[in-house]
CSV table of C-alpha atoms (C1' of nucleotides) in Angstrom, one decimal:
chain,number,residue,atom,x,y,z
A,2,UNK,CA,5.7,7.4,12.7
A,3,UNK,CA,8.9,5.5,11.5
A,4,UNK,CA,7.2,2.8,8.9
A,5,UNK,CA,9.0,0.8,7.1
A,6,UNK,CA,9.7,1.0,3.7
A,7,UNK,CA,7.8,-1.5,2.0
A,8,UNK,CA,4.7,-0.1,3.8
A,9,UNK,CA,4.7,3.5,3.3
A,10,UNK,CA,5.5,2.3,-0.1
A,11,UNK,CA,2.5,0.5,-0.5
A,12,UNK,CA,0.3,3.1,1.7
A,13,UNK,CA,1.8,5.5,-0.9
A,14,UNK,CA,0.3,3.5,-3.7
A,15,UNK,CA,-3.0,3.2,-2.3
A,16,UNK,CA,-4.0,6.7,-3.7
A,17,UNK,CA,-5.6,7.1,-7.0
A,18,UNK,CA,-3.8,9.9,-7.2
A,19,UNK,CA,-1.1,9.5,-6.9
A,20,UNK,CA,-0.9,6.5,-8.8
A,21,UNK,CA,-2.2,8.7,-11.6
A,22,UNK,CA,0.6,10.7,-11.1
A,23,UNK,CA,3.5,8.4,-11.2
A,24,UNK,CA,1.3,7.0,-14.5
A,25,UNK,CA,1.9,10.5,-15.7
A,26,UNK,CA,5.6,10.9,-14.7
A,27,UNK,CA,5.8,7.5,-16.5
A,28,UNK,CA,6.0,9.6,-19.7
A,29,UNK,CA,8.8,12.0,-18.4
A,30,UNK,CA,10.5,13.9,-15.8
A,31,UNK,CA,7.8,17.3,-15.2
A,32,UNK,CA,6.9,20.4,-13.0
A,33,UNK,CA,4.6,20.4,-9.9
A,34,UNK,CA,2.4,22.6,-11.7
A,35,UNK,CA,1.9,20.6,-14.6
A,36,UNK,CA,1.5,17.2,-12.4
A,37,UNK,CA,-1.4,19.3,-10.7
A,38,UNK,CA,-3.6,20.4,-13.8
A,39,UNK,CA,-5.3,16.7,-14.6
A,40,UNK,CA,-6.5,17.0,-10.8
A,41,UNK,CA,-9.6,19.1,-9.1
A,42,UNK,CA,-7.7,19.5,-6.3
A,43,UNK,CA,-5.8,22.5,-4.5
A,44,UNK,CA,-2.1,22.9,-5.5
A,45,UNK,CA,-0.7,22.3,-1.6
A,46,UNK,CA,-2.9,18.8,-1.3
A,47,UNK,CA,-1.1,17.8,-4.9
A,48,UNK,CA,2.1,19.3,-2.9
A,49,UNK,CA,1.7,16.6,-0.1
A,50,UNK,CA,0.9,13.5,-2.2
A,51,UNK,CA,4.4,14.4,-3.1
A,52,UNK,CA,6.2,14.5,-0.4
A,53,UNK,CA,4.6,11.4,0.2
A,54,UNK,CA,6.0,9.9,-2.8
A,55,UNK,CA,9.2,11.1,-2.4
A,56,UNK,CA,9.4,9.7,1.2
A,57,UNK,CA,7.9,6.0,0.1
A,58,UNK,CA,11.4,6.5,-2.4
A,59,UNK,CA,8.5,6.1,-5.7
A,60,UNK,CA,10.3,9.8,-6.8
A,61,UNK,CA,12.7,11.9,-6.9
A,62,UNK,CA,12.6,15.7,-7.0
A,63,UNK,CA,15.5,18.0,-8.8
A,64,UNK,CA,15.8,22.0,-8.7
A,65,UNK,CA,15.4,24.0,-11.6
A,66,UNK,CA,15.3,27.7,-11.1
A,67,UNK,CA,11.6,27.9,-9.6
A,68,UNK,CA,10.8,24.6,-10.8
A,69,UNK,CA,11.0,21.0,-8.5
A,70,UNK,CA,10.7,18.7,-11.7
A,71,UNK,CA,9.4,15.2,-10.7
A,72,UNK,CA,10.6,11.8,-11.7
A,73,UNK,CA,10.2,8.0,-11.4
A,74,UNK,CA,12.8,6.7,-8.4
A,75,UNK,CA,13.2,2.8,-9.3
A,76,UNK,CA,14.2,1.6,-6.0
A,77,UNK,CA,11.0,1.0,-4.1
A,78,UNK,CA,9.1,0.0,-7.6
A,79,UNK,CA,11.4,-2.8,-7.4
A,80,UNK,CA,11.5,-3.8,-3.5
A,81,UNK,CA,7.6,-3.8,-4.3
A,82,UNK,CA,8.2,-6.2,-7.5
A,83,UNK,CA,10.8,-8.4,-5.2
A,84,UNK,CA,7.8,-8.6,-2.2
A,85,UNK,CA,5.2,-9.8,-5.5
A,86,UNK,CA,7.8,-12.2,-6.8
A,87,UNK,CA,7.1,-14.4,-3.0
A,88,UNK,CA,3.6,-14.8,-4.7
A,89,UNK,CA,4.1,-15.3,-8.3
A,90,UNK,CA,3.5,-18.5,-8.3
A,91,UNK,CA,0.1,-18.1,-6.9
A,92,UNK,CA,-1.0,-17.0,-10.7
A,93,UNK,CA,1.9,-16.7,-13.1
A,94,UNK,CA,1.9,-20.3,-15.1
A,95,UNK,CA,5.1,-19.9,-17.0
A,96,UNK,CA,6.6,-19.1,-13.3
A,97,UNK,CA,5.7,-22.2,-12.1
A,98,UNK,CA,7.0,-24.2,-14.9
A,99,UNK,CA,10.3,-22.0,-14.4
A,100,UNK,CA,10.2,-22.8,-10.7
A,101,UNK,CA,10.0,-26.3,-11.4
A,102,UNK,CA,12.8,-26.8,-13.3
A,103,UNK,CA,14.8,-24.6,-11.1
A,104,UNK,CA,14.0,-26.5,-8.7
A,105,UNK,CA,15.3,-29.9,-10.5
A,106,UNK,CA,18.4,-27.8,-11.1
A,107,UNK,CA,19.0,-27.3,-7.7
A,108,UNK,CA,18.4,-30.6,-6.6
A,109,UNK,CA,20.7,-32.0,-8.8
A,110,UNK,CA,23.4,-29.0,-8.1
A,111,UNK,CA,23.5,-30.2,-4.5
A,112,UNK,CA,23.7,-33.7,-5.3
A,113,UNK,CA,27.1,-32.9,-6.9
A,114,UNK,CA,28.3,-30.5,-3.8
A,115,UNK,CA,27.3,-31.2,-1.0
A,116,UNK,CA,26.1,-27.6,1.3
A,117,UNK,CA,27.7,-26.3,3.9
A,118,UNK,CA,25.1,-24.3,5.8
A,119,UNK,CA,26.1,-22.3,8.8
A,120,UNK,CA,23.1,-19.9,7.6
A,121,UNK,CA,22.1,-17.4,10.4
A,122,UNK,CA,18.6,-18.4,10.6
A,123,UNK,CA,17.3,-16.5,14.0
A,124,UNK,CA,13.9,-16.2,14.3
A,125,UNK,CA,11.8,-19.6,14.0
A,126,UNK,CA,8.7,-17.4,15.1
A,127,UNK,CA,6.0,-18.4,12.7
A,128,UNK,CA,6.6,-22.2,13.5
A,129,UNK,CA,4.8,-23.8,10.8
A,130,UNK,CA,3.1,-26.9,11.7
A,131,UNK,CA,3.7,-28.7,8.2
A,132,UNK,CA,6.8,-27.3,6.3
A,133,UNK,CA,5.4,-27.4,2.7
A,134,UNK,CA,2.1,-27.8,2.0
A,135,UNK,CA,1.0,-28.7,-1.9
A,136,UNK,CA,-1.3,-30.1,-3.6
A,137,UNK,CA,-3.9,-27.0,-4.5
A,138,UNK,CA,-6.6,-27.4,-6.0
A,139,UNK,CA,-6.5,-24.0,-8.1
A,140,UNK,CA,-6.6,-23.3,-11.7
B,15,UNK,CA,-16.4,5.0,0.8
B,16,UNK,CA,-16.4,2.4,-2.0
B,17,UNK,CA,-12.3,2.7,-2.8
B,18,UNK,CA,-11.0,1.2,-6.1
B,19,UNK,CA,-9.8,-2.3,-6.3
B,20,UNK,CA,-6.5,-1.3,-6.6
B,21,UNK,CA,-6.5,1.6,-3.9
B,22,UNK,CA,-7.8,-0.9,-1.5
B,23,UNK,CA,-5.0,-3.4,-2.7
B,24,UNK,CA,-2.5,-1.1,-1.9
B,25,UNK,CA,-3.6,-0.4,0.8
B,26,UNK,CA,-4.4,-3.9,2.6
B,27,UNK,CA,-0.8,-4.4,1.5
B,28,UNK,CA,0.7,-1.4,3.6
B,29,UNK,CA,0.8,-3.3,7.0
B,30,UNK,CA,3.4,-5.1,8.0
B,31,UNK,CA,0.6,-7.8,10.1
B,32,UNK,CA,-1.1,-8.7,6.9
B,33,UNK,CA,1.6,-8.5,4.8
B,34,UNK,CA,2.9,-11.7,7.7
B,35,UNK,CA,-0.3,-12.9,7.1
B,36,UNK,CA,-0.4,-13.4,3.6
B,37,UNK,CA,4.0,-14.8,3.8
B,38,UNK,CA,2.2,-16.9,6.3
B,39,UNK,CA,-0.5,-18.7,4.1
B,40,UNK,CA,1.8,-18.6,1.0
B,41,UNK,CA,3.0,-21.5,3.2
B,42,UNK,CA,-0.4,-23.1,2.8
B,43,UNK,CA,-3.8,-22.5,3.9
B,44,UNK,CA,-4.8,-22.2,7.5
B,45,UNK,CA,-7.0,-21.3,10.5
B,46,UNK,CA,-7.5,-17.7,12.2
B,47,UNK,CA,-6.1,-19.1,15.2
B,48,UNK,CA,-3.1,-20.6,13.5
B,49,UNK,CA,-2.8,-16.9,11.9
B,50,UNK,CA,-2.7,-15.3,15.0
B,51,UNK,CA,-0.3,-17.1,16.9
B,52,UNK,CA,3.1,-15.1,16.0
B,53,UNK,CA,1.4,-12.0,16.6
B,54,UNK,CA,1.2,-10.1,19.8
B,55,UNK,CA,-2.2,-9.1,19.4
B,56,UNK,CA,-5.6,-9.7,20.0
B,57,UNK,CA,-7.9,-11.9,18.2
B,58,UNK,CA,-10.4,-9.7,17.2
B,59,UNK,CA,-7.6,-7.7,15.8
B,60,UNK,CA,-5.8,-10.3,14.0
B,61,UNK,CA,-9.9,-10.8,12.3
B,62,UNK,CA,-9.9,-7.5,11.1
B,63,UNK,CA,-6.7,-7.8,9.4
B,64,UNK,CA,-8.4,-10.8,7.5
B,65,UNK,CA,-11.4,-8.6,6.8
B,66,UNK,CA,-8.9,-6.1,5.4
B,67,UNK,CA,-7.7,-8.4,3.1
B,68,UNK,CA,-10.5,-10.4,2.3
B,69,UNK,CA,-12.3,-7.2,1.1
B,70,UNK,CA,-8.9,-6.8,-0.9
B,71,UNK,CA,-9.2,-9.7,-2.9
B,72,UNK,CA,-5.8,-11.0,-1.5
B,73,UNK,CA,-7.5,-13.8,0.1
B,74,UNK,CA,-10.5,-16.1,0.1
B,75,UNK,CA,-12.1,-18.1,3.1
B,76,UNK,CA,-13.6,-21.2,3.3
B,77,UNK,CA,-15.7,-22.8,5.7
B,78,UNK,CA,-14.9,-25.6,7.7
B,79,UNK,CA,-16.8,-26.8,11.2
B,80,UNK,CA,-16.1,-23.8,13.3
B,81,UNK,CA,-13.2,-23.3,11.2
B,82,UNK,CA,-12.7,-20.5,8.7
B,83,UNK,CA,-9.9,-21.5,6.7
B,84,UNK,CA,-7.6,-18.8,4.8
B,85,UNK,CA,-5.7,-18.9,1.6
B,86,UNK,CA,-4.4,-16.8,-1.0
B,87,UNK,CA,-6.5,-15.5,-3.7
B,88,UNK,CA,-4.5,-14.8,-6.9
B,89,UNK,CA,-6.6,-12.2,-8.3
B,90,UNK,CA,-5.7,-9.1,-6.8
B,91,UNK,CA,-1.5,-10.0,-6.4
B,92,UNK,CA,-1.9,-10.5,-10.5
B,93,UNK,CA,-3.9,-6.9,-10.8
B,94,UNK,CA,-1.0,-5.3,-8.7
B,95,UNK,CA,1.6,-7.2,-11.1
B,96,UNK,CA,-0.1,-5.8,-13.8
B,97,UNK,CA,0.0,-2.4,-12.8
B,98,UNK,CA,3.4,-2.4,-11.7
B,99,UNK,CA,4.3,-3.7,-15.5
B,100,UNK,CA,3.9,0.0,-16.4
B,101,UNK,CA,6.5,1.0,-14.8
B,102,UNK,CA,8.8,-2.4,-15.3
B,103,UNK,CA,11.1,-0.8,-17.7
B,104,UNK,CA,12.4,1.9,-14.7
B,105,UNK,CA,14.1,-0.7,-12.9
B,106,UNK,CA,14.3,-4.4,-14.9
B,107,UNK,CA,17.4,-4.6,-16.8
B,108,UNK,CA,16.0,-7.5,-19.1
B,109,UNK,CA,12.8,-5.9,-19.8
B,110,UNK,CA,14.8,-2.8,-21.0
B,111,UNK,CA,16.9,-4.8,-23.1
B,112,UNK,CA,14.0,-6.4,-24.8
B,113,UNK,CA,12.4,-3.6,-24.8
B,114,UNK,CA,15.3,-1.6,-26.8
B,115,UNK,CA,14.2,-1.7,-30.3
B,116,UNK,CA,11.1,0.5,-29.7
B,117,UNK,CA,13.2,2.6,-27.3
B,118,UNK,CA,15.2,3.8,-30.2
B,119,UNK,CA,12.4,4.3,-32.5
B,120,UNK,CA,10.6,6.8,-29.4
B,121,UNK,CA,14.1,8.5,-28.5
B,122,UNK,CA,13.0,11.9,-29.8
B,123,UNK,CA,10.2,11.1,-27.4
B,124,UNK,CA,11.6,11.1,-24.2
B,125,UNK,CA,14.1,13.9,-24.3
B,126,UNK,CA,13.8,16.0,-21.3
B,127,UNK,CA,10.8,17.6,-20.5
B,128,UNK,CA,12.0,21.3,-19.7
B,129,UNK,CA,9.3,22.1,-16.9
B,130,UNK,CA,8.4,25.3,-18.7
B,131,UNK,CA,6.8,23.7,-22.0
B,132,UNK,CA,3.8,24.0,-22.6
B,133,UNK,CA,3.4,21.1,-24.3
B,134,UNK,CA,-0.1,18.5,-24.0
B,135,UNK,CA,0.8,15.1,-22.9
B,136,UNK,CA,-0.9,14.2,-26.9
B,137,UNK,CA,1.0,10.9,-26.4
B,138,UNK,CA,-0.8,8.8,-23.7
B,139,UNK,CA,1.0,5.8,-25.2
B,140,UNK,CA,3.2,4.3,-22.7
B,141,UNK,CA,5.6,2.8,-24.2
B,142,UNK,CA,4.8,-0.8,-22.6
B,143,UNK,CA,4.9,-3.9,-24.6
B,144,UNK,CA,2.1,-6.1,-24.9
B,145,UNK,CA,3.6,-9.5,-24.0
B,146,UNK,CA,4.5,-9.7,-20.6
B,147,UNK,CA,7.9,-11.1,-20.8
B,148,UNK,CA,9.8,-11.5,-17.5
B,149,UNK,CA,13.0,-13.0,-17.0
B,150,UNK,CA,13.5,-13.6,-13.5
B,151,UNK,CA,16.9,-14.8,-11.9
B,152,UNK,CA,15.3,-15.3,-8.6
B,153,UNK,CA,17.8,-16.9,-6.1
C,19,DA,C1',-29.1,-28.8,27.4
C,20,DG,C1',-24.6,-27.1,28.7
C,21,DG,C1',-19.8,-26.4,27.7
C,22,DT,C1',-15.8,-25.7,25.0
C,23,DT,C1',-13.5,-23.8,20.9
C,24,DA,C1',-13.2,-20.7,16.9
C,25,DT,C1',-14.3,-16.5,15.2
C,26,DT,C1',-16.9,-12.2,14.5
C,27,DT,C1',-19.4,-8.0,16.0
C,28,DA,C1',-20.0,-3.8,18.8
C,29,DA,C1',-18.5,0.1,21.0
C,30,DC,C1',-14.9,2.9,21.9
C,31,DC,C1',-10.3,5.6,21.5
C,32,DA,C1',-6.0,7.6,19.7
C,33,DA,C1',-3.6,8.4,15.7
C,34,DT,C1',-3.2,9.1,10.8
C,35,DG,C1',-4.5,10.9,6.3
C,36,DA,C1',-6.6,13.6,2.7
C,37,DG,C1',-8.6,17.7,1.8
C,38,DC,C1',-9.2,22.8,2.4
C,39,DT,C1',-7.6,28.1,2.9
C,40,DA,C1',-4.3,31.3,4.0
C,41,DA,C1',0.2,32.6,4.5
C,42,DG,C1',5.2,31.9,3.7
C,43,DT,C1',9.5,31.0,0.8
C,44,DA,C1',12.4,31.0,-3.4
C,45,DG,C1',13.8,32.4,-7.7
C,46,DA,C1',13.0,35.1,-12.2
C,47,DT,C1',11.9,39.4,-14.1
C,48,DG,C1',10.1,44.1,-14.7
D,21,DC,C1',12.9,47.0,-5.1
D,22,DA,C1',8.4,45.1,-6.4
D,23,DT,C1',6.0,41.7,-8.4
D,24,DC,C1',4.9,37.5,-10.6
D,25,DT,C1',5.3,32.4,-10.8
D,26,DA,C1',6.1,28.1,-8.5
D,27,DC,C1',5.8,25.8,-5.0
D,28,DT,C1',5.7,24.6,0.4
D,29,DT,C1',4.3,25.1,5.2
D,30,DA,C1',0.8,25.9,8.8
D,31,DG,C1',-3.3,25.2,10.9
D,32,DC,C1',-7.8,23.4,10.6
D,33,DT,C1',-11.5,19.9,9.6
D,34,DC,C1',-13.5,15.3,9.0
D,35,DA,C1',-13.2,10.3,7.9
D,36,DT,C1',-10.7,6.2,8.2
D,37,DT,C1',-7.8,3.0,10.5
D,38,DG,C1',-5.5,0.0,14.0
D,39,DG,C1',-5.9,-1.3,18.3
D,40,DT,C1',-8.5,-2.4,22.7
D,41,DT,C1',-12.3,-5.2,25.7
D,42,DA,C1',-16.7,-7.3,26.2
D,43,DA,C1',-20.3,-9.7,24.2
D,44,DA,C1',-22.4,-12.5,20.4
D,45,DT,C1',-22.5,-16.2,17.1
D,46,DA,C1',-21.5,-20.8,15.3
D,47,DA,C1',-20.2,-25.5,15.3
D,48,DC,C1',-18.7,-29.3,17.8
D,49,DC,C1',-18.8,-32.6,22.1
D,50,DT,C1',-20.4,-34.6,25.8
DNA sequence: AGGTTATTTAACCAATGAGCTAAGTAGATG
DNA sequence: CATCTACTTAGCTCATTGGTTAAATAACCT
């Protein structure tokens, strides 16, 4: 039961609708109700994609009188964003050319001091046979 | 059930053994066998979870001997970017700042949505701008 | 041909998930 | 209070998913 975050966040997001409905809620803060009316579905099954929401941390829910207004959460929208940014390079260009001067940057930065890394690295478990691999052949 | 791209994006992405998988070959391109070594799990298992995401457009596989090499496939990581751009604005502090000069012009826009309106959603625009501009401070 | 290695397919099972209807709760209002 | 509106919970289906073991395929190597 206990998933972690980043997957029931993206289990949450696997749903047309509910994608649809955070698209919606991407124009404002609204009711249950009106969330519901784009859909042909029952009120409680729009009721439980949610909850689901709310517990991946995609919204938040206020009280108002009778009303549990809906709204955009930005927390796990970015832990998803900060997961996608280990792949960017994979297809952003301008990343890459960013990455590579970042890269020179940091070369030269430790050239001038040199590191002193007592870094807790624990777990070696995927023991990569070749550290870095480059050299794709990929548009 | 033929899902949506995006739905099964999502939802390939929503395990924590193929998301491994795919950190894994961001590392470089590699065998099943290779893949399945961290995991306590069988083989047969660790192939499904390449189906999984092969079917998600996440990764392609080549052929080689009895080999069946694995590496990234940028397609669907850029259609998840993409969607996730929407909703940018919620959480990316440089985006917003950019993004300012139309904010002001839509203010009357956003205001609060009291859930009793009745109002149409007659504005589908969302408010996104076309250029994708992205400054990332990563590490 | 026969064997070894790499990987997939088949058949099964337990658990989850998305939908339904019917009933329950909470707050506003007559 | 009684009722209406806005939701949520409960209980039930049915399909999908993540895992298993056993068997099949595929390519290489004697």
């Amino acid at each position: 039961m206990p998933l972690d975050p980043l997957s029931s966040t993206f289990a949450a997001l696997a749903d047309p609708t509910r994608r649809a409905i955070l698209a919606r809620l991407a124009l404002g803060e609204t009711s249950v109700m009106e969330l519901a009316k784009p859909f042909d579905m029952s009120l409680p099954a729009i009721s439980k994609h949610l909850k689901v929401l709310e517990h991946a941390g995609l919204i938040s829910r206020g009280r108002e009188a009778q009303w549990r207004p809906c709204r955009i959460a930005p927390d796990s929208f970015k832990q998803v964003d900060g997961w996608l940014g280990n792949f960017r390079r994979f297809w952003d260009e301008s990343f890459n050319r960013l990455d590579g001067l970042l890269e020179e940057m940091k070369a030269e930065e430790a050239a001038k001091a040199p590191p002193r890394s007592n870094r807790k690295v624990s777990n070696p478990k995927v023991r990569v046979t070749k550290e870095k691999q480059r050299g794709r052949t990929r548009g």
